[in-house]
């Protein structure tokens, strides 16, 4: 009884007056998220290598970002990974995912490490509705038009098995990882009232199954949370219509998604075009008939039609029971808002509510370091059916490795193993039909993938 009383007093001291708010917990600690969007430095190719433009990651840029955020009271950031698919994951000519390249991991590792060092929680956004647009004339052969990834079960499975699962496993439980966001503003590509504005569109059910499949992988392979960056509350609340919440547990079940395909909290965006029917400063969270915490994932730091100042917006999201607010944006360059428009506001807010925002969980992430390992070389990468592939290290391997050959659809065709202290290994694929395959070389959490073209 004494311990219970002490715990209640402690929580009330941390969160005086605001116990009605639906906080998002991280490592057992509830946080109000005083956030910012840092969606990209290079749209769609911040991680890995673009087929035309090369490597896009800039560690100095992101070091400055997290330094700035931490210095101005911002405790959380949202950033984008695949976007439209121009830089990652890797695709074959038929649209199947073949994995991600080693540099992708090194780049993403670096960003996670810098965020943790500056005590900024992360919400990585995997995809955007841009994956249904067509940027291929200007941004490469994989920039958009990925409807098949949502509608074709085999292609979706290739993404889940070869790209998403390794990513989720790699960062599972990371100290800086708050949640995975499956897709940004999916409604603009859904065949629903007010949506469906992209070059390609899909049914609401197909999108729900896509989100549900990704959420299932995350929940199966990690303790981490899942959300969706809904373009508007009108698509995430039954307060507007009987089918208004496309992202509830009930909606996923009706779409045929299994029990592990669910969101841990709702994320919606707020911009002036939603006035006056949705204004976060006007009504409390409870008015929107939601069963989970509600986060404002994007909001402008000021606009002509907005009835409140950015400072009033931030204060209101706290008082009205929201889980937090993420201003748009640091570095997007789209003239919607810039860091200078809100940095003093977030700093003042953090000074006013330090116990609700400050990093209070204690852990240190143990990340695999690919850069510290000897990198294998594979040759030839174009070969005749049945021809042996040579795997060679610059120095003998210190630990055993596993090798497997994977089809472009994600099917494991052949496996092998490399003993410790080997410097060269011959892998002889079984006779295969001509086409693209992936050779995986794995050691614990380190993994390399090489494309093999069978002639």
XYZ file of C-alpha atoms in Angstrom:
455
model
C 0.000 0.000 0.000
C 2.828 2.398 0.829
C 4.555 1.753 -2.506
C 1.338 2.387 -4.421
C 0.802 5.740 -2.672
C 4.357 6.849 -3.427
C 3.968 5.936 -7.098
C 0.719 7.900 -7.433
C 2.253 10.965 -5.814
C 5.260 10.724 -8.142
C 3.090 10.568 -11.271
C 0.966 13.468 -10.109
C 4.081 15.525 -9.461
C 5.308 14.855 -12.979
C 1.971 15.559 -14.625
C 0.045 18.048 -12.478
C -3.421 19.061 -13.735
C -3.029 17.224 -17.063
C -3.921 13.653 -16.126
C -6.755 13.623 -18.704
C -4.201 13.708 -21.518
C -3.468 10.474 -23.369
C 0.304 10.353 -23.211
C 2.422 8.045 -25.339
C 4.807 6.038 -23.206
C 8.385 5.174 -24.126
C 10.372 2.711 -22.018
C 7.590 2.950 -19.429
C 7.771 6.747 -19.192
C 4.899 8.980 -20.413
C 5.986 11.888 -22.616
C 4.287 14.876 -24.136
C 5.858 15.155 -27.581
C 7.155 18.631 -28.355
C 8.128 17.597 -31.866
C 9.339 18.706 -35.268
C 9.282 17.186 -38.724
C 12.711 16.713 -40.307
C 11.225 14.797 -43.213
C 14.267 14.785 -45.450
C 17.501 16.365 -46.491
C 17.325 14.607 -49.871
C 13.766 13.449 -50.542
C 13.673 9.678 -50.847
C 17.427 9.066 -50.912
C 18.772 10.114 -47.535
C 19.616 6.459 -46.893
C 21.452 4.207 -49.313
C 22.415 5.102 -52.870
C 20.253 6.522 -55.640
C 20.741 4.913 -59.047
C 21.478 8.304 -60.646
C 22.652 10.673 -57.924
C 24.646 8.310 -55.708
C 24.807 8.472 -51.899
C 22.477 11.001 -50.307
C 23.142 10.740 -46.581
C 24.845 13.728 -44.938
C 25.872 12.967 -41.347
C 26.946 16.583 -40.751
C 23.480 17.803 -41.732
C 21.688 15.485 -39.326
C 24.175 16.226 -36.554
C 23.256 19.900 -36.915
C 19.549 19.018 -36.999
C 19.592 17.088 -33.733
C 21.842 19.674 -32.099
C 19.336 22.384 -33.024
C 16.315 20.376 -31.913
C 17.809 19.533 -28.538
C 18.886 23.142 -28.000
C 15.313 24.354 -28.563
C 13.424 21.974 -26.315
C 12.285 19.531 -28.998
C 12.152 15.972 -27.729
C 10.842 14.109 -30.816
C 11.280 14.129 -34.589
C 9.562 12.534 -37.549
C 11.566 11.664 -40.672
C 10.916 9.763 -43.912
C 12.732 6.703 -45.263
C 11.454 5.223 -48.559
C 9.115 8.090 -49.589
C 8.321 7.136 -53.221
C 10.870 4.299 -53.466
C 13.481 6.164 -55.488
C 16.375 5.332 -53.166
C 15.171 2.346 -51.147
C 14.317 -0.464 -50.996
C 15.929 -2.216 -53.959
C 13.584 -3.498 -56.686
C 14.027 -5.918 -59.562
C 12.648 -5.147 -63.013
C 9.321 -6.802 -62.133
C 8.734 -4.700 -59.025
C 9.741 -7.255 -56.387
C 11.809 -6.010 -53.465
C 15.282 -7.535 -53.345
C 16.450 -5.915 -50.100
C 18.456 -2.860 -49.184
C 22.133 -2.218 -49.759
C 24.728 -2.233 -46.941
C 25.136 1.542 -47.067
C 21.455 1.928 -46.174
C 22.098 0.318 -42.794
C 25.195 2.385 -42.102
C 23.333 5.621 -42.905
C 20.301 4.762 -40.796
C 22.506 3.544 -37.927
C 24.238 6.907 -37.931
C 20.977 8.852 -37.758
C 19.639 6.719 -34.894
C 22.894 7.126 -32.963
C 22.897 10.921 -33.374
C 19.265 11.183 -32.294
C 19.981 9.142 -29.181
C 23.060 11.218 -28.354
C 20.942 14.386 -28.473
C 17.976 12.808 -26.654
C 15.477 13.097 -29.499
C 12.833 10.378 -29.925
C 12.228 9.221 -33.495
C 9.200 8.347 -35.590
C 10.547 6.968 -38.897
C 7.937 7.146 -41.685
C 8.447 4.280 -44.104
C 6.344 5.330 -47.111
C 4.363 8.310 -48.360
C 1.425 8.627 -50.742
C 4.173 9.678 -53.167
C 4.729 5.963 -53.829
C 1.573 6.181 -55.969
C 2.746 9.244 -57.911
C 4.975 9.162 -61.004
C 8.377 10.821 -60.631
C 10.244 8.367 -62.852
C 11.087 10.831 -65.609
C 13.002 13.029 -63.168
C 14.010 10.776 -60.284
C 14.859 7.334 -61.625
C 13.170 4.093 -62.565
C 11.798 3.329 -59.080
C 10.478 6.798 -58.178
C 6.794 6.088 -57.634
C 4.167 3.889 -59.289
C 4.424 1.172 -56.620
C 0.741 0.285 -56.451
C 1.682 -3.383 -56.897
C 3.487 -3.308 -53.576
C 0.096 -2.777 -51.958
C -2.151 -4.853 -54.222
C 0.079 -7.823 -55.148
C 0.489 -10.190 -52.149
C 3.741 -11.670 -53.479
C 5.368 -8.285 -54.005
C 4.189 -7.083 -50.618
C 5.642 -10.200 -49.035
C 8.978 -9.523 -50.724
C 9.066 -6.129 -48.995
C 7.993 -7.532 -45.641
C 10.531 -10.381 -45.671
C 13.569 -8.822 -47.304
C 13.398 -5.162 -46.252
C 10.978 -4.457 -43.404
C 11.672 -7.451 -41.151
C 15.463 -6.910 -41.078
C 14.875 -3.197 -40.415
C 12.479 -3.842 -37.558
C 14.743 -6.462 -36.021
C 17.789 -4.244 -36.334
C 16.276 -1.335 -34.404
C 13.940 -3.288 -32.117
C 13.774 -1.613 -28.724
C 16.220 1.144 -29.696
C 16.413 3.842 -27.035
C 15.544 6.568 -29.545
C 12.806 4.706 -31.448
C 9.370 5.904 -30.364
C 7.299 4.295 -33.142
C 7.208 3.246 -36.792
C 4.841 5.162 -39.060
C 3.820 2.929 -41.961
C 2.805 5.592 -44.469
C 2.335 9.345 -44.679
C -1.159 10.556 -45.662
C -2.313 7.339 -47.351
C -5.808 8.710 -47.930
C -4.600 10.784 -50.901
C -4.146 7.457 -52.701
C -7.259 5.701 -51.411
C -10.494 5.396 -53.361
C -12.570 7.171 -50.711
C -14.587 10.371 -50.571
C -12.161 13.299 -50.760
C -9.138 11.076 -51.405
C -7.677 9.314 -54.450
C -5.692 12.192 -55.934
C -2.527 10.353 -57.044
C -1.648 8.788 -60.414
C -2.385 5.359 -58.991
C -5.049 4.612 -56.386
C -6.087 1.610 -54.305
C -9.203 0.639 -52.401
C -9.474 1.427 -48.714
C -9.394 -2.290 -47.970
C -6.155 -2.829 -49.897
C -4.475 0.045 -48.050
C -5.724 -1.233 -44.714
C -4.309 -4.666 -45.493
C -0.977 -3.128 -46.499
C -0.770 -1.142 -43.277
C -1.971 -4.143 -41.299
C 0.656 -6.434 -42.836
C 3.450 -3.981 -41.988
C 2.086 -3.459 -38.473
C 1.946 -7.216 -37.955
C 5.624 -7.599 -38.858
C 6.591 -4.815 -36.461
C 4.550 -6.221 -33.594
C 5.845 -9.749 -34.212
C 9.527 -8.781 -34.318
C 9.817 -5.897 -31.855
C 8.268 -4.206 -28.812
C 7.905 -0.984 -30.794
C 4.778 1.023 -31.524
C 3.036 1.560 -34.860
C 1.045 4.460 -36.286
C -0.146 5.956 -39.594
C 0.212 9.621 -40.564
C -3.415 10.270 -41.504
C -3.926 13.342 -43.687
C -6.920 14.489 -41.674
C -8.941 13.636 -38.600
C -12.023 13.188 -40.791
C -10.544 9.858 -41.905
C -9.538 8.831 -38.376
C -12.616 9.505 -36.260
C -16.175 8.227 -36.120
C -17.208 11.666 -34.938
C -17.468 12.628 -38.614
C -19.113 9.569 -40.153
C -19.848 5.900 -39.539
C -16.815 4.857 -41.607
C -14.616 7.796 -40.628
C -11.902 5.876 -38.787
C -10.098 3.746 -41.342
C -7.356 2.931 -38.812
C -9.237 1.511 -35.844
C -8.887 -2.099 -34.720
C -12.422 -2.753 -35.913
C -11.669 -1.335 -39.370
C -8.599 -3.561 -39.691
C -10.561 -6.651 -38.651
C -13.296 -5.892 -41.191
C -10.590 -5.591 -43.868
C -9.327 -9.079 -43.036
C -6.240 -8.046 -41.055
C -5.090 -10.375 -38.283
C -4.993 -9.477 -34.568
C -1.401 -8.168 -34.616
C -2.208 -5.661 -37.342
C -3.191 -2.604 -35.316
C -2.015 0.910 -34.473
C -0.768 1.783 -31.001
C -1.820 5.422 -31.333
C -3.421 7.659 -33.942
C -1.561 10.377 -35.807
C -3.386 13.079 -37.762
C -2.288 16.220 -39.577
C -3.711 19.691 -39.186
C -3.579 22.510 -41.758
C -5.691 25.559 -42.480
C -7.881 23.860 -45.102
C -9.472 21.890 -42.272
C -10.921 25.005 -40.635
C -13.406 25.284 -39.066
C -14.476 21.635 -38.660
C -11.187 20.509 -37.132
C -9.178 22.779 -34.903
C -7.064 21.151 -32.174
C -7.304 24.275 -30.042
C -11.113 24.282 -29.984
C -12.149 20.829 -28.746
C -10.741 18.201 -26.409
C -9.486 14.816 -27.575
C -12.480 13.099 -26.012
C -14.809 14.812 -28.485
C -13.350 12.793 -31.364
C -14.496 9.408 -30.019
C -11.094 7.716 -30.163
C -9.875 4.732 -28.198
C -6.151 5.515 -28.364
C -3.851 8.516 -27.855
C -4.013 11.138 -30.619
C -0.873 12.875 -31.898
C -0.745 15.915 -34.211
C 1.967 14.694 -36.608
C 2.075 17.809 -38.798
C 0.918 21.356 -38.150
C 2.006 24.723 -39.585
C 3.924 27.096 -37.311
C 1.643 29.868 -38.563
C -0.816 30.570 -41.386
C -3.230 33.307 -42.439
C -6.365 31.223 -41.840
C -5.249 29.652 -38.587
C -7.165 31.140 -35.642
C -4.286 30.600 -33.218
C -0.615 31.443 -32.940
C 1.944 28.611 -32.906
C 2.413 29.134 -29.171
C -1.346 28.860 -28.610
C -1.429 25.746 -30.782
C 1.244 24.023 -28.720
C -0.299 24.985 -25.420
C -3.758 23.925 -26.559
C -2.659 20.464 -27.696
C -1.386 19.894 -24.169
C -4.457 21.281 -22.416
C -6.935 19.543 -24.760
C -5.417 16.111 -24.150
C -3.391 15.444 -27.317
C -0.233 13.339 -27.062
C 1.865 16.046 -28.684
C 2.428 18.255 -31.696
C 5.027 18.136 -34.495
C 5.547 21.417 -36.329
C 6.275 21.331 -40.064
C 9.188 21.571 -40.623
C 12.953 21.602 -40.274
C 14.451 21.750 -43.747
C 11.620 20.585 -46.036
C 12.011 23.753 -48.083
C 8.348 23.846 -49.153
C 7.530 27.255 -47.626
C 4.889 25.812 -45.321
C 7.068 26.535 -42.325
C 10.717 26.718 -41.305
C 12.610 25.996 -38.100
C 13.047 29.720 -37.445
C 9.248 30.033 -37.287
C 8.867 27.812 -34.241
C 12.211 27.191 -32.507
C 11.758 29.890 -29.858
C 8.200 28.681 -29.232
C 9.235 25.077 -28.611
C 12.045 26.298 -26.352
C 9.682 28.408 -24.255
C 7.250 25.510 -24.030
C 10.005 23.158 -22.866
C 11.065 25.664 -20.225
C 7.476 25.839 -18.972
C 6.942 22.051 -18.814
C 10.367 20.447 -18.328
C 9.249 17.314 -16.471
C 6.818 16.408 -19.240
C 9.323 16.663 -22.066
C 12.811 15.849 -20.796
C 14.385 12.476 -21.671
C 13.919 10.441 -18.503
C 14.402 6.832 -19.551
C 17.805 5.278 -19.041
C 19.180 2.912 -21.629
C 21.979 2.693 -24.143
C 21.411 1.113 -27.524
C 23.719 -1.629 -28.695
C 23.772 -1.284 -32.455
C 25.542 -3.621 -34.884
C 28.343 -1.845 -36.668
C 28.721 -2.958 -40.268
C 31.481 -0.442 -40.870
C 33.712 -2.196 -38.319
C 33.410 -5.548 -40.074
C 35.413 -6.797 -42.992
C 33.146 -6.393 -46.046
C 32.794 -9.412 -48.332
C 33.176 -9.252 -52.086
C 31.119 -11.423 -54.420
C 32.032 -12.324 -58.002
C 30.804 -12.807 -60.591
C 27.409 -11.171 -60.074
C 26.248 -12.142 -63.571
C 26.687 -15.848 -64.201
C 25.392 -18.906 -65.995
C 22.975 -21.252 -64.260
C 24.897 -23.604 -61.965
C 28.094 -21.514 -62.036
C 29.828 -21.097 -58.672
C 29.968 -17.728 -56.888
C 33.094 -16.765 -54.959
C 32.787 -14.898 -51.640
C 36.024 -13.354 -50.434
C 37.065 -11.227 -47.447
C 40.085 -8.950 -47.199
C 41.024 -10.876 -44.068
C 39.827 -14.158 -42.525
C 36.423 -13.997 -40.851
C 36.467 -14.223 -37.075
C 32.986 -15.679 -36.732
C 30.787 -18.038 -38.707
C 28.459 -16.663 -41.393
C 25.284 -17.973 -42.947
C 24.596 -17.722 -46.664
C 21.309 -18.076 -48.471
C 20.028 -17.572 -51.993
C 16.658 -15.794 -52.241
C 14.344 -15.365 -55.209
C 13.035 -11.962 -56.244
C 9.753 -12.833 -54.503
C 11.495 -13.561 -51.193
C 11.502 -17.368 -51.391
C 14.589 -18.980 -49.833
C 15.996 -21.339 -52.464
C 19.262 -22.513 -50.955
C 21.293 -22.098 -47.772
C 24.895 -22.572 -46.753
C 27.304 -21.658 -43.971
C 30.815 -20.301 -43.645
C 33.065 -21.394 -40.810
C 35.107 -18.978 -38.768
C 38.591 -18.085 -40.036
C 37.669 -18.540 -43.689
C 38.816 -15.915 -46.171
C 37.272 -17.392 -49.305
C 34.160 -19.480 -49.866
C 32.624 -21.003 -52.970
C 28.826 -21.029 -53.160
C 27.432 -23.176 -55.954
C 23.785 -22.306 -56.710
C 21.491 -25.062 -57.858
C 20.484 -24.894 -61.549
C 18.068 -21.974 -61.745
C 15.945 -20.237 -64.348
C 17.355 -17.012 -65.730
C 16.447 -13.909 -63.741
C 17.394 -11.821 -60.723
C 18.282 -13.403 -57.362
C 19.690 -12.151 -54.081
C 22.663 -13.662 -52.242
C 22.504 -12.914 -48.503
C 25.517 -13.158 -46.214
C 24.637 -12.771 -42.536
C 26.458 -12.658 -39.218
C 24.262 -12.042 -36.191
C 22.746 -8.594 -36.860
C 25.042 -7.741 -39.755
C 23.812 -8.607 -43.220
C 24.980 -8.000 -46.779
C 22.919 -8.529 -49.919
C 24.245 -8.929 -53.461
C 22.208 -9.129 -56.620
C 22.918 -12.133 -58.804
C 21.776 -12.164 -62.405
C 21.439 -15.702 -63.763
C 21.727 -15.729 -67.543
